[in-house]
Tab-separated table of C-alpha atoms in Angstrom:
chain	number	residue	atom	x	y	z
K	1	MET	CA	52.339	-9.677	-36.186
K	2	VAL	CA	53.880	-6.228	-35.761
K	3	VAL	CA	55.973	-4.516	-38.444
K	4	GLU	CA	57.790	-1.232	-37.926
K	5	THR	CA	58.452	1.006	-40.915
K	6	ARG	CA	60.501	4.169	-41.003
K	7	SER	CA	59.534	5.664	-44.374
K	8	PRO	CA	56.566	5.814	-46.752
K	9	GLU	CA	58.577	3.563	-49.089
K	10	GLU	CA	58.824	0.856	-46.407
K	11	THR	CA	55.082	1.150	-45.683
K	12	PHE	CA	54.383	0.830	-49.430
K	13	ALA	CA	56.683	-2.223	-49.618
K	14	LEU	CA	54.773	-3.927	-46.792
K	15	GLY	CA	51.529	-3.280	-48.652
K	16	GLU	CA	53.092	-4.730	-51.798
K	17	LYS	CA	53.986	-7.941	-49.933
K	18	ILE	CA	50.423	-8.164	-48.614
K	19	GLY	CA	49.080	-7.746	-52.160
K	20	ARG	CA	51.364	-10.471	-53.518
K	21	THR	CA	50.116	-12.970	-50.910
K	22	ALA	CA	46.441	-11.926	-50.934
K	23	LEU	CA	43.895	-14.612	-51.768
K	24	PRO	CA	40.469	-14.397	-53.432
K	25	GLY	CA	37.735	-13.431	-50.982
K	26	GLN	CA	40.031	-11.898	-48.368
K	27	ILE	CA	38.890	-8.771	-46.563
K	28	TYR	CA	41.459	-6.415	-45.055
K	29	THR	CA	40.348	-3.747	-42.610
K	30	LEU	CA	42.594	-0.724	-42.259
K	31	THR	CA	42.475	1.622	-39.294
K	32	GLY	CA	44.580	4.538	-38.135
K	33	ASP	CA	44.457	8.298	-37.681
K	34	LEU	CA	44.315	10.785	-40.555
K	35	GLY	CA	47.655	11.054	-42.311
K	36	VAL	CA	49.087	7.858	-40.846
K	37	GLY	CA	49.714	6.176	-44.210
K	38	LYS	CA	46.596	4.120	-44.943
K	39	THR	CA	46.542	5.194	-48.584
K	40	VAL	CA	50.281	4.530	-49.001
K	41	LEU	CA	49.809	0.983	-47.681
K	42	THR	CA	46.757	0.553	-49.949
K	43	GLN	CA	48.767	1.683	-52.976
K	44	GLY	CA	51.330	-0.966	-52.091
K	45	VAL	CA	48.630	-3.650	-51.862
K	46	ALA	CA	47.364	-2.634	-55.304
K	47	ALA	CA	50.892	-2.791	-56.738
K	48	GLY	CA	51.342	-6.263	-55.209
K	49	LEU	CA	48.159	-7.341	-56.977
K	50	GLY	CA	49.589	-6.096	-60.286
K	51	ILE	CA	47.480	-2.956	-60.569
K	52	ARG	CA	49.324	-0.228	-62.455
K	53	GLU	CA	46.754	2.579	-62.503
K	54	ALA	CA	46.868	5.325	-59.877
K	55	VAL	CA	45.165	4.406	-56.617
K	56	SER	CA	43.739	7.088	-54.354
K	57	SER	CA	41.166	7.096	-51.569
K	58	PRO	CA	37.617	6.874	-52.951
K	59	THR	CA	36.336	9.228	-50.244
K	60	PHE	CA	33.325	10.488	-52.175
K	61	THR	CA	32.430	7.268	-54.009
K	62	ILE	CA	32.912	4.870	-51.050
K	63	VAL	CA	34.349	2.107	-53.275
K	64	GLN	CA	36.764	2.067	-56.189
K	65	VAL	CA	37.045	-1.103	-58.267
K	66	TYR	CA	40.300	-2.151	-59.974
K	67	GLU	CA	40.176	-5.188	-62.230
K	68	GLU	CA	43.483	-5.135	-64.092
K	69	GLY	CA	45.496	-7.108	-61.497
K	70	ARG	CA	45.714	-10.820	-60.788
K	71	LEU	CA	42.582	-10.461	-58.631
K	72	PRO	CA	39.862	-7.801	-58.588
K	73	PHE	CA	40.630	-5.179	-55.926
K	74	TYR	CA	37.839	-3.375	-54.091
K	75	HIS	CA	39.115	-0.325	-52.224
K	76	PHE	CA	36.632	1.135	-49.759
K	77	ASP	CA	36.976	4.402	-47.859
K	78	VAL	CA	34.049	4.671	-45.455
K	79	TYR	CA	35.253	7.806	-43.632
K	80	ARG	CA	32.301	9.897	-44.821
K	81	ILE	CA	29.627	7.219	-44.580
K	82	GLY	CA	26.460	8.444	-42.870
K	83	ASP	CA	25.037	5.065	-41.889
K	84	ILE	CA	25.205	1.389	-42.772
K	85	GLU	CA	22.355	1.770	-45.281
K	86	GLU	CA	24.816	3.504	-47.625
K	87	MET	CA	26.848	0.302	-47.680
K	88	GLU	CA	23.727	-1.685	-48.511
K	89	GLU	CA	22.915	0.733	-51.342
K	90	ILE	CA	26.243	0.031	-53.046
K	91	GLY	CA	25.808	-3.719	-52.610
K	92	TYR	CA	28.748	-4.195	-50.262
K	93	ASP	CA	28.027	-7.901	-49.819
K	94	ASP	CA	28.757	-8.524	-53.522
K	95	TYR	CA	32.258	-7.186	-52.872
K	96	PHE	CA	32.754	-8.710	-49.408
K	97	PHE	CA	31.729	-12.189	-50.542
K	98	GLY	CA	33.090	-12.086	-54.098
K	99	ASN	CA	36.289	-13.429	-55.622
K	100	GLY	CA	38.346	-10.277	-55.254
K	101	VAL	CA	40.280	-8.660	-52.426
K	102	CYS	CA	38.584	-5.990	-50.289
K	103	LEU	CA	40.499	-3.332	-48.409
K	104	ILE	CA	38.421	-1.061	-46.190
K	105	GLU	CA	39.847	2.192	-44.815
K	106	TRP	CA	38.179	3.448	-41.609
K	107	ALA	CA	36.658	-0.016	-41.141
K	108	GLU	CA	35.791	0.653	-37.497
K	109	LEU	CA	32.907	2.801	-38.780
K	110	ILE	CA	31.176	-0.248	-40.292
K	111	ALA	CA	32.175	-2.835	-37.673
K	112	ASP	CA	28.579	-4.092	-37.420
K	113	ILE	CA	28.588	-5.480	-40.962
K	114	LEU	CA	32.143	-6.806	-41.188
K	115	PRO	CA	32.429	-10.568	-41.540
K	116	GLU	CA	34.031	-12.292	-38.581
K	117	GLU	CA	36.739	-13.632	-40.882
K	118	HIS	CA	38.860	-10.649	-41.898
K	119	ILE	CA	42.426	-9.455	-41.631
K	120	SER	CA	42.864	-6.384	-39.487
K	121	ILE	CA	45.656	-3.859	-40.131
K	122	LYS	CA	46.222	-1.002	-37.689
K	123	ILE	CA	48.739	1.763	-38.421
K	124	GLU	CA	50.032	3.940	-35.586
K	125	LYS	CA	52.510	6.810	-35.392
K	126	ASP	CA	54.997	7.340	-32.580
K	127	LEU	CA	56.630	10.727	-33.042
K	128	SER	CA	59.245	9.897	-30.397
K	129	GLN	CA	60.567	7.358	-32.964
K	130	GLY	CA	60.653	9.924	-35.789
K	131	PHE	CA	58.187	11.618	-38.132
K	132	ASP	CA	57.959	8.707	-40.595
K	133	TYR	CA	57.930	5.876	-38.048
K	134	ARG	CA	54.888	3.588	-38.222
K	135	ARG	CA	53.917	0.611	-36.095
K	136	ILE	CA	51.736	-1.667	-38.230
K	137	THR	CA	49.850	-4.472	-36.515
K	138	VAL	CA	48.399	-7.231	-38.696
K	139	GLU	CA	45.985	-9.736	-37.147
K	140	GLY	CA	43.919	-12.541	-38.626
K	141	LEU	CA	46.204	-13.876	-41.352
K	142	PRO	CA	45.090	-17.390	-42.353
K	143	ASP	CA	48.243	-19.132	-41.130
K	144	GLU	CA	51.604	-18.350	-39.618
K	145	GLY	CA	53.417	-19.374	-42.792
K	146	GLU	CA	51.828	-16.493	-44.664
K	147	SER	CA	52.751	-13.974	-41.973
K	148	GLU	CA	56.386	-15.115	-42.141
K	149	ARG	CA	56.473	-14.118	-45.818
K	150	LEU	CA	55.538	-10.556	-44.858
């Protein structure tokens, strides 16, 4: 599924829809260049899960846990990870295989440990379409019915 957004508000709204339809145990991987809107989409996912506190990238802590929503939300930012052992040190498998929703920014950096079953989200810019244009590709949703709701 491909969604085009033309403002940060539209990107946030897509994230919010994803959060509203997210199920326990789902893992979302999020890739895209610096400044493409990964955190804006993540903030939307958190809002869709009912999380009201401020959400920012946990760049120096690797994972930020939010438990106030309808499901626990585990927000990973692995941009600064040195090697996979750092993921093992934080007990990533407890998050990946728990009852919450995981969202992993820069997921391509830990591809070796990602479960086969995950939902991939790629955000791309195309400046010829305008500064705020984003092409967002979502793959791996459990069924087509869910993707139609997005």
